[in-house]
PDB file of C-alpha atoms in Angstrom:
ATOM      1  CA  UNK A   1      14.507  62.216   5.121  1.00 53.00           C
ATOM      2  CA  UNK A   2      10.920  61.629   7.309  1.00 62.00           C
ATOM      3  CA  UNK A   3      10.611  59.578   3.239  1.00 65.00           C
ATOM      4  CA  UNK A   4      13.198  57.317   3.100  1.00 68.00           C
ATOM      5  CA  UNK A   5      12.602  55.780   7.090  1.00 80.00           C
ATOM      6  CA  UNK A   6       8.821  55.143   5.141  1.00 81.00           C
ATOM      7  CA  UNK A   7      10.123  54.212   2.366  1.00 80.00           C
ATOM      8  CA  UNK A   8      12.487  52.506   4.027  1.00 81.00           C
ATOM      9  CA  UNK A   9       9.639  51.149   6.749  1.00 82.00           C
ATOM     10  CA  UNK A  10       7.631  49.481   3.520  1.00 81.00           C
ATOM     11  CA  UNK A  11      10.692  47.788   2.090  1.00 82.00           C
ATOM     12  CA  UNK A  12      11.648  45.573   5.206  1.00 85.00           C
ATOM     13  CA  UNK A  13       7.321  45.282   6.169  1.00 84.00           C
ATOM     14  CA  UNK A  14       7.487  43.975   1.914  1.00 85.00           C
ATOM     15  CA  UNK A  15      10.620  42.327   3.102  1.00 86.00           C
ATOM     16  CA  UNK A  16       8.704  39.879   6.206  1.00 85.00           C
ATOM     17  CA  UNK A  17       5.065  39.308   4.615  1.00 83.00           C
ATOM     18  CA  UNK A  18       7.350  38.209   1.358  1.00 81.00           C
ATOM     19  CA  UNK A  19       9.922  35.306   4.520  1.00 82.00           C
ATOM     20  CA  UNK A  20       6.141  34.913   5.645  1.00 80.00           C
ATOM     21  CA  UNK A  21       4.860  34.014   2.740  1.00 80.00           C
ATOM     22  CA  UNK A  22       7.835  31.362   1.285  1.00 78.00           C
ATOM     23  CA  UNK A  23       7.700  29.366   4.718  1.00 77.00           C
ATOM     24  CA  UNK A  24       3.646  29.158   4.210  1.00 77.00           C
ATOM     25  CA  UNK A  25       3.769  28.459   0.876  1.00 78.00           C
ATOM     26  CA  UNK A  26       6.947  26.207   1.770  1.00 76.00           C
ATOM     27  CA  UNK A  27       4.730  23.700   4.316  1.00 81.00           C
ATOM     28  CA  UNK A  28       1.724  22.938   2.995  1.00 81.00           C
ATOM     29  CA  UNK A  29       3.521  22.028  -0.377  1.00 82.00           C
ATOM     30  CA  UNK A  30       4.762  19.813   2.424  1.00 81.00           C
ATOM     31  CA  UNK A  31       1.219  18.502   4.148  1.00 84.00           C
ATOM     32  CA  UNK A  32       0.618  17.830   0.375  1.00 84.00           C
ATOM     33  CA  UNK A  33       3.266  16.103   0.100  1.00 83.00           C
ATOM     34  CA  UNK A  34       2.731  14.613   3.088  1.00 86.00           C
ATOM     35  CA  UNK A  35      -1.131  13.321   2.338  1.00 84.00           C
ATOM     36  CA  UNK A  36      -0.697  12.302  -1.457  1.00 86.00           C
ATOM     37  CA  UNK A  37       2.103   9.968  -0.065  1.00 88.00           C
ATOM     38  CA  UNK A  38      -0.634   8.355   3.000  1.00 86.00           C
ATOM     39  CA  UNK A  39      -2.804   8.154  -0.331  1.00 84.00           C
ATOM     40  CA  UNK A  40      -0.165   6.344  -1.756  1.00 86.00           C
ATOM     41  CA  UNK A  41       0.582   4.269   0.716  1.00 87.00           C
ATOM     42  CA  UNK A  42      -3.218   3.480   1.781  1.00 85.00           C
ATOM     43  CA  UNK A  43      -3.725   2.578  -2.300  1.00 86.00           C
ATOM     44  CA  UNK A  44      -0.993   0.270  -1.769  1.00 86.00           C
ATOM     45  CA  UNK A  45      -2.438  -1.441   0.838  1.00 86.00           C
ATOM     46  CA  UNK A  46      -5.472  -1.668  -0.723  1.00 87.00           C
ATOM     47  CA  UNK A  47      -4.180  -3.008  -2.749  1.00 88.00           C
ATOM     48  CA  UNK A  48      -3.313  -5.987  -1.316  1.00 88.00           C
ATOM     49  CA  UNK A  49      -6.504  -6.530   0.985  1.00 89.00           C
ATOM     50  CA  UNK A  50      -9.384  -6.157  -1.587  1.00 91.00           C
ATOM     51  CA  UNK A  51     -10.207  -7.669  -5.077  1.00 93.00           C
ATOM     52  CA  UNK A  52     -10.381  -5.116  -8.255  1.00 93.00           C
ATOM     53  CA  UNK A  53     -13.512  -4.757  -8.804  1.00 95.00           C
ATOM     54  CA  UNK A  54     -14.157  -4.026  -4.498  1.00 93.00           C
ATOM     55  CA  UNK A  55     -11.041  -1.642  -5.701  1.00 93.00           C
ATOM     56  CA  UNK A  56     -12.993  -0.098  -8.538  1.00 94.00           C
ATOM     57  CA  UNK A  57     -16.098   0.500  -5.704  1.00 94.00           C
ATOM     58  CA  UNK A  58     -14.268   2.004  -2.943  1.00 93.00           C
ATOM     59  CA  UNK A  59     -12.334   4.608  -5.585  1.00 92.00           C
ATOM     60  CA  UNK A  60     -16.031   5.172  -6.321  1.00 94.00           C
ATOM     61  CA  UNK A  61     -16.803   5.906  -2.965  1.00 93.00           C
ATOM     62  CA  UNK A  62     -14.232   8.348  -2.536  1.00 91.00           C
ATOM     63  CA  UNK A  63     -14.825  10.764  -4.924  1.00 93.00           C
ATOM     64  CA  UNK A  64     -18.599  11.367  -3.824  1.00 93.00           C
ATOM     65  CA  UNK A  65     -18.020  11.187   0.387  1.00 91.00           C
ATOM     66  CA  UNK A  66     -14.916  10.772   1.909  1.00 90.00           C
ATOM     67  CA  UNK A  67     -16.068  10.012   5.156  1.00 92.00           C
ATOM     68  CA  UNK A  68     -17.644   6.979   4.202  1.00 92.00           C
ATOM     69  CA  UNK A  69     -14.678   6.123   1.930  1.00 92.00           C
ATOM     70  CA  UNK A  70     -12.798   6.597   4.506  1.00 91.00           C
ATOM     71  CA  UNK A  71     -14.826   4.352   7.889  1.00 92.00           C
ATOM     72  CA  UNK A  72     -14.742   1.765   4.900  1.00 93.00           C
ATOM     73  CA  UNK A  73     -11.535   1.076   5.018  1.00 92.00           C
ATOM     74  CA  UNK A  74     -10.618   1.514   8.431  1.00 92.00           C
ATOM     75  CA  UNK A  75     -13.268  -1.577   8.692  1.00 92.00           C
ATOM     76  CA  UNK A  76     -11.087  -3.226   5.499  1.00 91.00           C
ATOM     77  CA  UNK A  77      -8.239  -3.281   7.171  1.00 90.00           C
ATOM     78  CA  UNK A  78     -10.010  -4.759  10.900  1.00 91.00           C
ATOM     79  CA  UNK A  79     -11.534  -7.676   8.951  1.00 88.00           C
ATOM     80  CA  UNK A  80      -7.932  -8.444   6.595  1.00 87.00           C
ATOM     81  CA  UNK A  81      -6.342  -8.255  10.768  1.00 88.00           C
ATOM     82  CA  UNK A  82      -8.849 -10.345  11.709  1.00 88.00           C
ATOM     83  CA  UNK A  83      -8.529 -13.167   9.213  1.00 84.00           C
ATOM     84  CA  UNK A  84      -5.564 -12.752   9.074  1.00 83.00           C
ATOM     85  CA  UNK A  85      -5.245 -10.996   5.152  1.00 73.00           C
ATOM     86  CA  UNK A  86      -5.649 -14.669   4.029  1.00 81.00           C
ATOM     87  CA  UNK A  87      -7.964 -14.092   1.200  1.00 86.00           C
ATOM     88  CA  UNK A  88      -8.918 -10.089  -0.371  1.00 89.00           C
ATOM     89  CA  UNK A  89     -12.743  -9.548   0.263  1.00 90.00           C
ATOM     90  CA  UNK A  90     -14.594  -9.241  -3.053  1.00 92.00           C
ATOM     91  CA  UNK A  91     -16.877  -6.924  -4.481  1.00 93.00           C
ATOM     92  CA  UNK A  92     -19.665  -8.229  -2.392  1.00 94.00           C
ATOM     93  CA  UNK A  93     -18.151  -7.940   1.065  1.00 92.00           C
ATOM     94  CA  UNK A  94     -17.165  -4.312   0.348  1.00 92.00           C
ATOM     95  CA  UNK A  95     -20.813  -3.927  -0.574  1.00 93.00           C
ATOM     96  CA  UNK A  96     -22.027  -5.354   1.830  1.00 93.00           C
ATOM     97  CA  UNK A  97     -19.408  -3.683   4.177  1.00 92.00           C
ATOM     98  CA  UNK A  98     -20.916  -0.288   2.538  1.00 92.00           C
ATOM     99  CA  UNK A  99     -24.272  -0.799   3.225  1.00 91.00           C
ATOM    100  CA  UNK A 100     -23.994  -0.855   6.557  1.00 91.00           C
ATOM    101  CA  UNK A 101     -21.830   1.987   6.256  1.00 90.00           C
ATOM    102  CA  UNK A 102     -24.225   3.735   5.228  1.00 86.00           C
ATOM    103  CA  UNK A 103     -26.547   3.068   7.727  1.00 79.00           C
ATOM    104  CA  UNK A 104     -30.248   2.073   6.878  1.00 59.00           C
ATOM    105  CA  UNK A 105     -31.834   4.071   4.141  1.00 64.00           C
ATOM    106  CA  UNK A 106     -35.623   5.415   4.664  1.00 66.00           C
ATOM    107  CA  UNK A 107     -38.036   3.803   2.053  1.00 73.00           C
ATOM    108  CA  UNK A 108     -39.871   6.783   0.722  1.00 77.00           C
ATOM    109  CA  UNK A 109     -43.598   5.404  -0.387  1.00 82.00           C
ATOM    110  CA  UNK A 110     -46.306   8.364  -1.554  1.00 84.00           C
ATOM    111  CA  UNK A 111     -49.349   7.680  -1.516  1.00 83.00           C
ATOM    112  CA  UNK A 112     -52.001   8.914  -3.538  1.00 82.00           C
ATOM    113  CA  UNK A 113     -55.214  10.242  -2.050  1.00 82.00           C
ATOM    114  CA  UNK A 114     -58.075  11.342  -4.496  1.00 76.00           C
ATOM    115  CA  UNK A 115     -61.002   9.620  -6.516  1.00 73.00           C
ATOM    116  CA  UNK A 116     -60.697   5.890  -6.801  1.00 66.00           C
ATOM    117  CA  UNK A 117     -61.178   4.681 -10.162  1.00 60.00           C
TER     118      UNK A 117
END
């Protein structure tokens, strides 16, 4: 009799775990779908605001540094709002935005000390 109760408890616990896992999986799928949809909307906006070369540059930045990419996208959107979206930003302008956002990089100088020729 106790064996049946234990087996029944195990079966119920397994069912609970399956349902919980299925619920988490559905939530994760929903979140992934929402993120993918957001990326598509952002891509469509960037197509309207940027020339192809500038868009390609930002795509490369996105692969390497997502934080810098999102900050650059915010800057592009801000500039578009300020200008009324009349002109697309070119590659040079996007490059300047990226340089400004990435900050001043330190220049490394190597000085050799030793015998003089």
